[in-house]
PDB file of C-alpha atoms and ligand atoms in Angstrom:
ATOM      1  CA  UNK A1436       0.000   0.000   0.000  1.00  0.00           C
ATOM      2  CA  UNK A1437       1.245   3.578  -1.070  1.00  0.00           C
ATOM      3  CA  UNK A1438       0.948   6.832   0.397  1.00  0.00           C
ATOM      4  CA  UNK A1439       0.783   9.613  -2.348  1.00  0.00           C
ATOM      5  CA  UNK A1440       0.167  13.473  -1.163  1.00  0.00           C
ATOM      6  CA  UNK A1441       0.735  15.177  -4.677  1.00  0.00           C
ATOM      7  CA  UNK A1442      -2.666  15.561  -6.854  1.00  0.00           C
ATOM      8  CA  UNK A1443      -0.471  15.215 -10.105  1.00  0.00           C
ATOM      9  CA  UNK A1444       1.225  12.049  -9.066  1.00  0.00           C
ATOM     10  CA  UNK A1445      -1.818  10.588  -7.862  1.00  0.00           C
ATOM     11  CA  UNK A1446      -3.476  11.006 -11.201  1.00  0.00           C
ATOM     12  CA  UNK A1447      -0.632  10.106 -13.275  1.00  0.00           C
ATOM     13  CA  UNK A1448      -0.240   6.391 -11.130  1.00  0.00           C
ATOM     14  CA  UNK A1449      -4.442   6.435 -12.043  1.00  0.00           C
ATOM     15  CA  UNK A1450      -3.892   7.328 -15.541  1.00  0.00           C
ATOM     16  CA  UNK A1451      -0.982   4.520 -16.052  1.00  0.00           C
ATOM     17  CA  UNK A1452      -3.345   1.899 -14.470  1.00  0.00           C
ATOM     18  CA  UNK A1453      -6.222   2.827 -16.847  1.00  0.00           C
ATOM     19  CA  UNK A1454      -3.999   2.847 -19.713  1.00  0.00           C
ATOM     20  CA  UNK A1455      -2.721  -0.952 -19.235  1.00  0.00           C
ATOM     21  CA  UNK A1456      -6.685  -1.533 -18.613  1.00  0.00           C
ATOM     22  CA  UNK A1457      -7.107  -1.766 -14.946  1.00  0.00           C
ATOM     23  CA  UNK A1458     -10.244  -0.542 -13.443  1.00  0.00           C
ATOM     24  CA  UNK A1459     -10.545   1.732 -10.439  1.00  0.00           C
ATOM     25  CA  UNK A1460     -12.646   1.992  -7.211  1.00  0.00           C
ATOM     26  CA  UNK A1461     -12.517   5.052  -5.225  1.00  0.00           C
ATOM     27  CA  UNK A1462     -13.504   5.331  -1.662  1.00  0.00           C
ATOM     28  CA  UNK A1463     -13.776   9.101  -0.358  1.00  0.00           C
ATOM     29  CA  UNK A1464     -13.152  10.188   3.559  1.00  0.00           C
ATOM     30  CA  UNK A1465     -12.368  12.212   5.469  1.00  0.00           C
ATOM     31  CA  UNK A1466     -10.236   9.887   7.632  1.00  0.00           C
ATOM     32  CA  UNK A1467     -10.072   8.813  10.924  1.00  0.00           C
ATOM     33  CA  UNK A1468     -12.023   5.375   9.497  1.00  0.00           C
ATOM     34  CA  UNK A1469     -14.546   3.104  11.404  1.00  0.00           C
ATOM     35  CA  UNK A1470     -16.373  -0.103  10.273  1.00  0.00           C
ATOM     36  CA  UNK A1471     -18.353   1.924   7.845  1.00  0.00           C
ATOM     37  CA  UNK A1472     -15.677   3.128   5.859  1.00  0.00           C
ATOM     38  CA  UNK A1473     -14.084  -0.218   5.746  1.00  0.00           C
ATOM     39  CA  UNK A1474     -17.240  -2.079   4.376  1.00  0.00           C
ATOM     40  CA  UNK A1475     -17.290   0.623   1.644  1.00  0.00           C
ATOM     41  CA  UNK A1476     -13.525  -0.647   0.745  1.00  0.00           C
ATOM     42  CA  UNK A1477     -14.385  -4.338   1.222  1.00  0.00           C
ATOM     43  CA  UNK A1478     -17.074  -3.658  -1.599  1.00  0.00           C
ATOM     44  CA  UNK A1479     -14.944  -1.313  -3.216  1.00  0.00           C
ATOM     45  CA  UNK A1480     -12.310  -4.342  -3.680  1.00  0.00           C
ATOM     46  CA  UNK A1481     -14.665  -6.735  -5.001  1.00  0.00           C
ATOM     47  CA  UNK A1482     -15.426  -4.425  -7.786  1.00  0.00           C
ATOM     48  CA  UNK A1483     -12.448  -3.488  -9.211  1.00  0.00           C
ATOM     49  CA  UNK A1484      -8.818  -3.800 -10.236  1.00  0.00           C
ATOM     50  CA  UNK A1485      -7.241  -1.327  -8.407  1.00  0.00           C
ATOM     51  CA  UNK A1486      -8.911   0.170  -5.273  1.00  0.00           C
ATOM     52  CA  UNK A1487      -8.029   3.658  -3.619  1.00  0.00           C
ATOM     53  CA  UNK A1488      -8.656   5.585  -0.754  1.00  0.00           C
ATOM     54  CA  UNK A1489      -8.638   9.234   0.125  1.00  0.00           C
ATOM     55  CA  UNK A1490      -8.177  10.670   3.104  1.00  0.00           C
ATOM     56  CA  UNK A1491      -8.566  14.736   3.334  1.00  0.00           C
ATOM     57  CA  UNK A1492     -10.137  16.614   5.877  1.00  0.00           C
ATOM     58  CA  UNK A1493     -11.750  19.474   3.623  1.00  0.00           C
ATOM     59  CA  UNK A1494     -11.642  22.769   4.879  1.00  0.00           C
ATOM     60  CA  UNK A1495     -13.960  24.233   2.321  1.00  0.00           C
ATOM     61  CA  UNK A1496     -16.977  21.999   3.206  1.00  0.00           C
ATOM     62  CA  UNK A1497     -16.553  23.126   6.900  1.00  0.00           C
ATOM     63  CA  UNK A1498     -18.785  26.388   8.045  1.00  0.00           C
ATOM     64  CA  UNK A1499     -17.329  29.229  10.725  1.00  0.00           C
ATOM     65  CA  UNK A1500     -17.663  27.798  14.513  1.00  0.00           C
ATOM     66  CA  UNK A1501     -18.071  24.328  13.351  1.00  0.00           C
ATOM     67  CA  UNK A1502     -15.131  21.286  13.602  1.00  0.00           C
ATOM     68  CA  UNK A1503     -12.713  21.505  11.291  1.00  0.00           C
ATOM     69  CA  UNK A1504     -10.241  22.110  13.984  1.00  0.00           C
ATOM     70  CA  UNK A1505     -11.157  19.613  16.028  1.00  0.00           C
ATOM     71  CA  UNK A1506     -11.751  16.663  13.387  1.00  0.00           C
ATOM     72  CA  UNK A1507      -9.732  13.663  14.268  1.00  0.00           C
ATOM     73  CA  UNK A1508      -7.023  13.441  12.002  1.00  0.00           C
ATOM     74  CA  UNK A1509      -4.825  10.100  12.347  1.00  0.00           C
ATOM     75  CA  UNK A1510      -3.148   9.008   9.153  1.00  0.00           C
ATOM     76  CA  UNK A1511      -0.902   5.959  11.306  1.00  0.00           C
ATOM     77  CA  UNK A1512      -4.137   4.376  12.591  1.00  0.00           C
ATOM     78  CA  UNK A1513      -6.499   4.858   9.034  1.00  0.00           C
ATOM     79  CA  UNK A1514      -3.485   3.434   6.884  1.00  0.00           C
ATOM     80  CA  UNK A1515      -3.283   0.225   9.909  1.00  0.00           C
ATOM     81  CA  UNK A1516      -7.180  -0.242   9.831  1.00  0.00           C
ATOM     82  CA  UNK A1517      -7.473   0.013   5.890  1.00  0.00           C
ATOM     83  CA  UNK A1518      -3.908  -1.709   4.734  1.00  0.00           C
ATOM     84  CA  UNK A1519      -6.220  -5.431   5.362  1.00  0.00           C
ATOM     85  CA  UNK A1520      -9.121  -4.636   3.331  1.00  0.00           C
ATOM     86  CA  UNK A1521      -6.496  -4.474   0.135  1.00  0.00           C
ATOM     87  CA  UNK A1522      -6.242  -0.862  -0.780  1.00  0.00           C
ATOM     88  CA  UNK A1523      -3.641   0.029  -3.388  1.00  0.00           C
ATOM     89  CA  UNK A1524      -2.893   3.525  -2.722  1.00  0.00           C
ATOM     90  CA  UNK A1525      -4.017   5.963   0.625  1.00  0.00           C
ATOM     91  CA  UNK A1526      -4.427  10.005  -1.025  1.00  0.00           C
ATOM     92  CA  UNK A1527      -4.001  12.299   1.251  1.00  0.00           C
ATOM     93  CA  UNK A1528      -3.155  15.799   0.458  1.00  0.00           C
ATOM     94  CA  UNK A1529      -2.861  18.783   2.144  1.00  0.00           C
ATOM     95  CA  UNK A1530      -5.497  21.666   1.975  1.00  0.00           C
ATOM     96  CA  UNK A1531      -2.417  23.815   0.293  1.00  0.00           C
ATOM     97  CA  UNK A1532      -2.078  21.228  -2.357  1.00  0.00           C
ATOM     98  CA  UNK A1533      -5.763  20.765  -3.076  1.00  0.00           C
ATOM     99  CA  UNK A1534      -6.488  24.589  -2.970  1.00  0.00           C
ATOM    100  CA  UNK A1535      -3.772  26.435  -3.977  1.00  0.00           C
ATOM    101  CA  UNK A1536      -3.101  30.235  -4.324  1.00  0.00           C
ATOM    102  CA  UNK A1537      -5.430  31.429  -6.805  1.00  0.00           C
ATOM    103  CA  UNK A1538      -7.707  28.490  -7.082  1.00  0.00           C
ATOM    104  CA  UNK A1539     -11.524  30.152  -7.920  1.00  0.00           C
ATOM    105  CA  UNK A1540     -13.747  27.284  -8.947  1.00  0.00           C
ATOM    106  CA  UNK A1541     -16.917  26.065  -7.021  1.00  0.00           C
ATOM    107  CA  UNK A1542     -19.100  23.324  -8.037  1.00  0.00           C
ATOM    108  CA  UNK A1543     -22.550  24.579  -7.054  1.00  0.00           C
ATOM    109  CA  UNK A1544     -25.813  22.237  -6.727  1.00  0.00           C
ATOM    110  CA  UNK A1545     -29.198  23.829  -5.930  1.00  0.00           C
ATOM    111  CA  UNK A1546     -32.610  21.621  -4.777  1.00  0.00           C
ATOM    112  CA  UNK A1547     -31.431  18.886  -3.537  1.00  0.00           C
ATOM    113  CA  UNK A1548     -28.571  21.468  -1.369  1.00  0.00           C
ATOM    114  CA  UNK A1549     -31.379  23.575  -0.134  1.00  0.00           C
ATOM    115  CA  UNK A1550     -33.186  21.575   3.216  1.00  0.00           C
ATOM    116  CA  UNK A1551     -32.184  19.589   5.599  1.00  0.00           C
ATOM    117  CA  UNK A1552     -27.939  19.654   6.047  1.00  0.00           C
ATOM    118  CA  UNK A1553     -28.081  22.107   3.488  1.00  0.00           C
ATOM    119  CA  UNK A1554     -30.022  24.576   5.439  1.00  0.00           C
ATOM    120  CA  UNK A1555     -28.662  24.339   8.649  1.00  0.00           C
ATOM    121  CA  UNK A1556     -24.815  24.427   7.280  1.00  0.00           C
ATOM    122  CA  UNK A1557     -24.520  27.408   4.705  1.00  0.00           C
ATOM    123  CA  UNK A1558     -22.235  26.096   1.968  1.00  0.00           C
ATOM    124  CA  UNK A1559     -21.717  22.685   2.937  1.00  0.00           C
ATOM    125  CA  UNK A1560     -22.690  21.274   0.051  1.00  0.00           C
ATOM    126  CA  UNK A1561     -20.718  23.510  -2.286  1.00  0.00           C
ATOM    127  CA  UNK A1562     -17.684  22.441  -0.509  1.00  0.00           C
ATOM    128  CA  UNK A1563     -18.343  18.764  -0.741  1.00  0.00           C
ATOM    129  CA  UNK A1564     -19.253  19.405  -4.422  1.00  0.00           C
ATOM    130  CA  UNK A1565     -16.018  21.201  -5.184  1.00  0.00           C
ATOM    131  CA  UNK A1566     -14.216  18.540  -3.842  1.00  0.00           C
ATOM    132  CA  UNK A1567     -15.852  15.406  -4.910  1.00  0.00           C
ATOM    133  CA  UNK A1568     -15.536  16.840  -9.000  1.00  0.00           C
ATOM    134  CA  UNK A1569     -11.657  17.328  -7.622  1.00  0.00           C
ATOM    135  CA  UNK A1570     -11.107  14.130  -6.270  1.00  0.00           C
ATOM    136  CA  UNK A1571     -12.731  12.265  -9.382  1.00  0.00           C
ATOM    137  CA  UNK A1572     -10.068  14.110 -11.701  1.00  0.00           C
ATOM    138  CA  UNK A1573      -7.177  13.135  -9.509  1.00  0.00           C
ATOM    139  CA  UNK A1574      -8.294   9.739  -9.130  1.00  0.00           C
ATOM    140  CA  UNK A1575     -10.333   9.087 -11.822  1.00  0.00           C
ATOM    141  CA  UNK A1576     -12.252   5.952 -10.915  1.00  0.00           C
ATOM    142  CA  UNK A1577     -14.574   3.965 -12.933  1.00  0.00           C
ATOM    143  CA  UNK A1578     -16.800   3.895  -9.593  1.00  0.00           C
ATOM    144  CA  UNK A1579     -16.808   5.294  -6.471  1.00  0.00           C
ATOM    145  CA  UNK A1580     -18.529   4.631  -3.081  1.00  0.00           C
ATOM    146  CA  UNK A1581     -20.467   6.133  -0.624  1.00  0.00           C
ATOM    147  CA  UNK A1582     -22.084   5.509   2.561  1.00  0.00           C
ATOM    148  CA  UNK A1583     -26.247   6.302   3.012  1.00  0.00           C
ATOM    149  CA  UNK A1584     -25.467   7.538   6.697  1.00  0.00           C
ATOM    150  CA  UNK A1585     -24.642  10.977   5.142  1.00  0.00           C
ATOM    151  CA  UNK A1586     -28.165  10.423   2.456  1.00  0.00           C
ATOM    152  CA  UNK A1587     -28.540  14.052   1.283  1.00  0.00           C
ATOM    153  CA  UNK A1588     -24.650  13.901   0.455  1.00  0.00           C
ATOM    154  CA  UNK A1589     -25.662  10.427  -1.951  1.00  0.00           C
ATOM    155  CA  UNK A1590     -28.177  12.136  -3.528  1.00  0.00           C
ATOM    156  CA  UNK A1591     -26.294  15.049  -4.570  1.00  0.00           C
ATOM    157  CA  UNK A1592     -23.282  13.317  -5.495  1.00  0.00           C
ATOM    158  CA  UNK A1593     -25.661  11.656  -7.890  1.00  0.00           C
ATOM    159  CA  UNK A1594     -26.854  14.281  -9.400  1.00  0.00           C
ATOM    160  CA  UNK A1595     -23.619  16.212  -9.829  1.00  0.00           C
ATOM    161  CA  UNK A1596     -22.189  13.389 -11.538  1.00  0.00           C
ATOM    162  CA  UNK A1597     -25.335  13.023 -14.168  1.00  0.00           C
ATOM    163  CA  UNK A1598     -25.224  17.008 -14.779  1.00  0.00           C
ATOM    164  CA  UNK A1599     -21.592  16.789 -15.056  1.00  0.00           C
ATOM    165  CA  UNK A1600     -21.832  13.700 -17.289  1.00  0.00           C
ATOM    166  CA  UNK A1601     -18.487  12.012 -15.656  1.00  0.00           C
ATOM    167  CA  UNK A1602     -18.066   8.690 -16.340  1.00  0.00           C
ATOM    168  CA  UNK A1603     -18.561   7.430 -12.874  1.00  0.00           C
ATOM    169  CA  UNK A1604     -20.997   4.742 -11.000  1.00  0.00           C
ATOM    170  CA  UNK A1605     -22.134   5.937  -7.736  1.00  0.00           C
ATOM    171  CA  UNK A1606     -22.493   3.153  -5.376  1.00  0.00           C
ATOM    172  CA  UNK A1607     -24.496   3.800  -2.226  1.00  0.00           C
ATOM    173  CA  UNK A1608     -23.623   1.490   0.875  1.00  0.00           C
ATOM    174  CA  UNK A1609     -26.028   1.019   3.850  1.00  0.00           C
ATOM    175  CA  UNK A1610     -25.043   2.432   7.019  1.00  0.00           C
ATOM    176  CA  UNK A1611     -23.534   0.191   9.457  1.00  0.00           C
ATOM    177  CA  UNK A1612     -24.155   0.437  13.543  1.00  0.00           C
ATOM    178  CA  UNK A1613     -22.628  -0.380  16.219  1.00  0.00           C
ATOM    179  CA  UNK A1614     -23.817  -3.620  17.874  1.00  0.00           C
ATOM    180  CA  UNK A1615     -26.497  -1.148  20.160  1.00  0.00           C
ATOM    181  CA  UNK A1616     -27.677   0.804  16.921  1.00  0.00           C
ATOM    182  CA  UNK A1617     -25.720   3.728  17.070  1.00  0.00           C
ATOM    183  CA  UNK A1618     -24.648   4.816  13.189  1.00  0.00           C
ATOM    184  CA  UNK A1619     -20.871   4.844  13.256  1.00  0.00           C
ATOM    185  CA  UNK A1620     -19.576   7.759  12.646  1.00  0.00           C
ATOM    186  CA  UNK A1621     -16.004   9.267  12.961  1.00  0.00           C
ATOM    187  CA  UNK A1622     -17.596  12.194  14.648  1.00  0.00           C
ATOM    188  CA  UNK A1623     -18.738   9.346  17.798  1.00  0.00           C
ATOM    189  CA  UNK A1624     -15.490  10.098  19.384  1.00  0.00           C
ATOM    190  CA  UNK A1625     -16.440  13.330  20.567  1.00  0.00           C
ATOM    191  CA  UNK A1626     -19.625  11.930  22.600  1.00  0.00           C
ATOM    192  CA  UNK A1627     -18.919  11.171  26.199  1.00  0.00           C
ATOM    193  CA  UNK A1628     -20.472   8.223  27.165  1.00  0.00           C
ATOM    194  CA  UNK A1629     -23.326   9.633  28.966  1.00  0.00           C
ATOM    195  CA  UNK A1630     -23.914  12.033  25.278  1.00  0.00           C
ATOM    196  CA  UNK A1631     -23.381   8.621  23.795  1.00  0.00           C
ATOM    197  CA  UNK A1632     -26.014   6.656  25.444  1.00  0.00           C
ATOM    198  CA  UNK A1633     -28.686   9.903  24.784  1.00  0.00           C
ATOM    199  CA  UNK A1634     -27.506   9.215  20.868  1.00  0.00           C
ATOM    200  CA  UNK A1635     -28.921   6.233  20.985  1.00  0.00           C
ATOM    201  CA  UNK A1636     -32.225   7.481  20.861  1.00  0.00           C
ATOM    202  CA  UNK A1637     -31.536   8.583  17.134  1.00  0.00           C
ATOM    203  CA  UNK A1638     -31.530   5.079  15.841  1.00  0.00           C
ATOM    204  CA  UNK A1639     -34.026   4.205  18.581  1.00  0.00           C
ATOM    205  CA  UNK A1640     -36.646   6.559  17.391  1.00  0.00           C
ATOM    206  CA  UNK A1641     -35.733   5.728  13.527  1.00  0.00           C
ATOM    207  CA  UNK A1642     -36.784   1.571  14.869  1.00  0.00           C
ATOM    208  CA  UNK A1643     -39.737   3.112  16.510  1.00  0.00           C
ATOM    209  CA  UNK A1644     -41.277   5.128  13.403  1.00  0.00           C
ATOM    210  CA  UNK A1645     -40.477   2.132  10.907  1.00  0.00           C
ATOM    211  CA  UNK A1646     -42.300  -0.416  13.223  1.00  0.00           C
ATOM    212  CA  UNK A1647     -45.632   2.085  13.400  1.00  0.00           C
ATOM    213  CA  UNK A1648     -45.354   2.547   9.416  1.00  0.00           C
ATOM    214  CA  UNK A1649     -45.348  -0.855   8.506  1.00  0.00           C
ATOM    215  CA  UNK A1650     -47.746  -1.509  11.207  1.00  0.00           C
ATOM    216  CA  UNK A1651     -50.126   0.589   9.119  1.00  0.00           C
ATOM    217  CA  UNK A1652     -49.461   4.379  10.323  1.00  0.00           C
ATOM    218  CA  UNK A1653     -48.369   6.013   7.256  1.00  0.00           C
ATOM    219  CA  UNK A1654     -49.221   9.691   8.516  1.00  0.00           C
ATOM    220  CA  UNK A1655     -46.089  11.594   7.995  1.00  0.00           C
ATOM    221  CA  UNK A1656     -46.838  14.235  11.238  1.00  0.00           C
ATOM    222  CA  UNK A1657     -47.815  11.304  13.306  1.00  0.00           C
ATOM    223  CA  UNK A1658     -44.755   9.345  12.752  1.00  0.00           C
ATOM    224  CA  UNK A1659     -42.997  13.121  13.267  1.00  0.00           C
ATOM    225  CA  UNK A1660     -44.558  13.551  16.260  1.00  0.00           C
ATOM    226  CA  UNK A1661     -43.340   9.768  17.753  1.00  0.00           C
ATOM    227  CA  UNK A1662     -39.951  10.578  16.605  1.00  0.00           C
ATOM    228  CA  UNK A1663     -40.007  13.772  18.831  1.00  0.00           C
ATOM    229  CA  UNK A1664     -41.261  12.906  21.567  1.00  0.00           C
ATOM    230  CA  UNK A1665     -38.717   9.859  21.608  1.00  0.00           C
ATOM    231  CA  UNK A1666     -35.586  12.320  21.191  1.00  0.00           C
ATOM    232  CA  UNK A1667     -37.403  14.922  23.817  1.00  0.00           C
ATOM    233  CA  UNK A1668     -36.456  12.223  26.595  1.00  0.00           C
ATOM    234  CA  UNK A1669     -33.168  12.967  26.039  1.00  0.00           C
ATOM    235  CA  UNK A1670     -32.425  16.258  28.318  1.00  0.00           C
ATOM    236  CA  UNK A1671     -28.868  16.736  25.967  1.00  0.00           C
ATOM    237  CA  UNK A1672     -30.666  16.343  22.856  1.00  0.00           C
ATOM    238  CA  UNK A1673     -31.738  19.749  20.954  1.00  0.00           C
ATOM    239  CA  UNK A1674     -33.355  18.369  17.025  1.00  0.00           C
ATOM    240  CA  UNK A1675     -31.311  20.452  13.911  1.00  0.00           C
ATOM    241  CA  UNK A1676     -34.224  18.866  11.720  1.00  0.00           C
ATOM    242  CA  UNK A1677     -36.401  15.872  11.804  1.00  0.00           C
ATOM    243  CA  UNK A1678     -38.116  15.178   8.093  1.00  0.00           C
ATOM    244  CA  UNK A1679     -39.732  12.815   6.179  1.00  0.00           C
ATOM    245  CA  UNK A1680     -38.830  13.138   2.738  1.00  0.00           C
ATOM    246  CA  UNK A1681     -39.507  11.698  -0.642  1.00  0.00           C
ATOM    247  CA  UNK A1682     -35.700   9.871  -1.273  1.00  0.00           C
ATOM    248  CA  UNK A1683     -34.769  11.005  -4.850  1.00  0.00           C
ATOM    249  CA  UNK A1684     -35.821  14.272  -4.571  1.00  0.00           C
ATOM    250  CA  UNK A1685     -35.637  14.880  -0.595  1.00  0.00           C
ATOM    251  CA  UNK A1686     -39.214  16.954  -0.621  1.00  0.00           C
ATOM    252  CA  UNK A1687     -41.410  16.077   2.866  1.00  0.00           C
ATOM    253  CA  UNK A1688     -44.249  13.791   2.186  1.00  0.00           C
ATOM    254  CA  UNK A1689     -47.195  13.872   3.856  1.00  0.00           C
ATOM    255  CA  UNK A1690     -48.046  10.485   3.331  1.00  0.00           C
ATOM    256  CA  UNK A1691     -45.687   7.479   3.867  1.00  0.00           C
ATOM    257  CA  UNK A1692     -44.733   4.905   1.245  1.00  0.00           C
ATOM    258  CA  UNK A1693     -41.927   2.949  -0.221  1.00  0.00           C
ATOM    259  CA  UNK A1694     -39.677   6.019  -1.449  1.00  0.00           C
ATOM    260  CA  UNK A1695     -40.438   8.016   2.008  1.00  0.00           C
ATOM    261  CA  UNK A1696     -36.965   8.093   4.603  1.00  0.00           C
ATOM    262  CA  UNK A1697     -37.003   9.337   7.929  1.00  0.00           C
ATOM    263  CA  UNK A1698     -33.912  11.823   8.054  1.00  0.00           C
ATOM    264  CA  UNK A1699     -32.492  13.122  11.342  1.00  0.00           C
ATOM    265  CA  UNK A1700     -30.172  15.411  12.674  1.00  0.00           C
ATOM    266  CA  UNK A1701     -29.665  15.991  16.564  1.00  0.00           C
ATOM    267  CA  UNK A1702     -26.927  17.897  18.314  1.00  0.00           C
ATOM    268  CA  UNK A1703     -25.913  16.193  21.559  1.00  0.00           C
ATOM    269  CA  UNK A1704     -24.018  18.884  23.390  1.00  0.00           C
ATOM    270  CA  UNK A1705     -21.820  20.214  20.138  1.00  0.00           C
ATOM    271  CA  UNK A1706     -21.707  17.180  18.987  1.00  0.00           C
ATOM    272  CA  UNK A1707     -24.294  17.009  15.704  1.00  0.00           C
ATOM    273  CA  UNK A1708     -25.044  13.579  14.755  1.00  0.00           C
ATOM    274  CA  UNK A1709     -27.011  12.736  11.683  1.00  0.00           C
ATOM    275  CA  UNK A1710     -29.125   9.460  10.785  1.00  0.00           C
ATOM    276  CA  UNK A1711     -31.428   7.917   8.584  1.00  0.00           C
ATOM    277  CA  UNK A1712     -33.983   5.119   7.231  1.00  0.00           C
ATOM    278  CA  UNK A1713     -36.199   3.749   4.280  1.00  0.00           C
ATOM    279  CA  UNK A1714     -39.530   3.977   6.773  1.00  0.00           C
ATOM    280  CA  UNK A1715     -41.171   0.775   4.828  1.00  0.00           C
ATOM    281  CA  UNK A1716     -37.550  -1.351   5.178  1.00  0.00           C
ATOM    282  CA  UNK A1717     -37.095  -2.966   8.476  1.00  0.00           C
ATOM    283  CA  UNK A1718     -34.865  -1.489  10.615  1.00  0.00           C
ATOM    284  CA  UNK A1719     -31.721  -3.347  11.098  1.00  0.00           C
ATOM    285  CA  UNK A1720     -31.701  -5.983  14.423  1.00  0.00           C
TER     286      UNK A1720
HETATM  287  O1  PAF B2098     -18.438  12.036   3.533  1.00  0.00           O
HETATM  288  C1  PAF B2098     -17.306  12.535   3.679  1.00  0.00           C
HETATM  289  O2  PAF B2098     -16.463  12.020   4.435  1.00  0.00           O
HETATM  290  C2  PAF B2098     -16.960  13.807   2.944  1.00  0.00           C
HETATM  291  O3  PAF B2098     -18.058  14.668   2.855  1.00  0.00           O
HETATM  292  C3  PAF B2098     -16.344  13.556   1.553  1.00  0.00           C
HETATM  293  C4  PAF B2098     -17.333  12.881   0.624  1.00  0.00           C
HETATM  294  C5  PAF B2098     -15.107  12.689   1.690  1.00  0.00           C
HETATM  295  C6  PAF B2098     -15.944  14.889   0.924  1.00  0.00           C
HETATM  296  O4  PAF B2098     -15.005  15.565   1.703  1.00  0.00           O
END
C-alpha cells in the first residue's frame, strides 16, 4: 500500500493503471475510518482492479464555529485499519495542495442542497461538491462509493455526476451500527459516554417510526410527532431537523410509502449527529 500526497502524481499512477486496462474503485473520507468506511472498501475491492482511498479533511466543506479544527485526524491508525481490506494507494493531500493560491472554482448544486444539512450548514454542500468533481479528476475511478449515513450527500453526489456527465458509478452502501444501533460515525469520538447513550435514541426513534409505518401508520406528522417525543427524553438532545422526505428528490411527504426516509439530525451537546432510514424497510436488528 502507497501513500501519495501530490494531486499530479496521484493522477498520473491512475492514468498509467487505466492505460494498461485496470479498473478503479474510489472510496472518499475524510479519515479517521470506522467499520463503515471499511465495508465501503471491502465492496470497493470486489469491484475493481485497483482500489483507492482518500483521506482529506476538507476545509472548504466546513462552516465558521463548526469542527474543522477539532476533526480527528490520524493518518498511522487509518493506513493500519485500511492496509487489510487491500487498498492500493491511501491520497491524502494537504489543503495547500488541493487549494492552492489562486484556485476560484466552485461546483454549485441547488434543490437537492437547499433543506435539511443544506439549510442548517450554509455552503456545505458547495464544498463537498467542489471537492468530490476534484477528487474524481485526480483519481479518476470507474466507480466510487459512498455511505447512506450521510443520504442528502448520496443524492447530490448523484446528481452532480449526471449534470456533469463524468463517467462514474455511484455506489451507495447502507449504514452500518454499532452492535447497540448507534450509526458509526467518525464524529462518535467526541460523545462522552453519557452524550453517547442519549444518541442512541436517534436510531431508537428511527426503529420506533419504521415499526408504526409498517404496522399501518403512514401519517407523515404522526410518525414526526413519535420521533419527537422519543428524542425529547433525552435532556442533551436539541433536534437540527427531523423530516420525512420523498428519497430522490428529498421533498417532505405527507403520506408514507416505499420512497419516504425518515432523516435526522440531533446535536448532543456540540456534537451534531445525523441518521437515517427507508420507513417501509425494516430497521436493522
Ligand atoms: O463524507 C465525507 O467524508 C466527505 O463529505 C467527503 C465525501 C469525503 C468529501 O469531503
Amino acid at each position: 500500500m502507497e501513500i501519495i500526497r501530490c494531486p499530479l502524481q496521484m493522477q498520473q499512477w491512475s492514468l498509467a493503471e487505466r492505460r494498461q486496462g485496470r479498473t478503479i474503485a474510489f472510496v472518499p473520507t475524510m479519515g479517521y475510518l470506522h467499520e463503515g468506511h471499511l465495508s465501503l472498501l471491502r465492496a470497493g475491492r470486489q469491484r475493481a482492479d485497483r482500489l483507492v482511498l482518500s483521506i482529506f479533511v476538507n476545509p472548504t466543506q466546513f462552516g465558521a464555529g463548526e469542527d474543522f479544527d477539532s476533526y480527528p485526524r490520524d493518518l498511522d491508525r487509518d493506513s493500519t485499519l485500511a492496509q487489510p481490506t487491500g487498498v492500493d494507494v491511501i491520497f491524502s493531500p494537504s489543503a495547500p495542495q488541493m487549494y492552492p493560491p489562486g484556485f476560484a472554482t466552485q461546483v454549485h448544486l441547488s434543490g437537492l442542497t437547499e433543506g435539511l444539512c443544506g439549510a442548517s450548514r450554509a455552503g456545505h454542500f458547495d464544498g463537498v461538491t467542489t471537492v468530490v468533481s476534484k477528487l474524481f479528476g485526480i483519481v479518476q475511478p470507474q466507480l466510487a462509493l459512498f455511505g447512506q449515513k450521510d443520504f442528502q450527500q448520496l443524492a447530490v453526489i448523484r446528481q452532480m455526476t449526471s449534470d456533469l456527465n463524468l463517467p462514474i458509478e455511484i455506489v451507495g452502501m447502507p449504514i452500518v451500527r454499532e452492535s447497540d444501533g448507534l450509526a458509526m460515525s467518525s464524529r462518535n469520538s467526541y460523545l462522552t459516554a453519557e452524550l453517547r447513550q442519549q444518541g442512541l435514541s436517534l436510531s431508537d426513534a428511527l426503529r420506533q417510526a419504521s415499526a408504526a409505518s409498517r404496522q399501518g401508520q403512514r401519517d407523515a406528522a404522526v410518525l414526526l410527532d413519535l420521533v419527537h417525543r422519543r428524542i425529547g427524553q433525552e435532556p442533551a438532545a436539541r433536534i437540527d431537523y427531523c423530516e420525512i422526505c420523498q428519497a430522490q428528490t428529498l421533498q417532505p411527504v405527507s403520506q408514507v410509502d416505499a420512497q419516504s426516509v425518515l432523516l435526522l439530525a440531533v446535536y448532543f451537546g456540540t456534537t451534531r449527529l445525523i441518521d437515517n432510514h427507508l420507513l417501509l424497510q425494516p430497521f436493522p436488528a
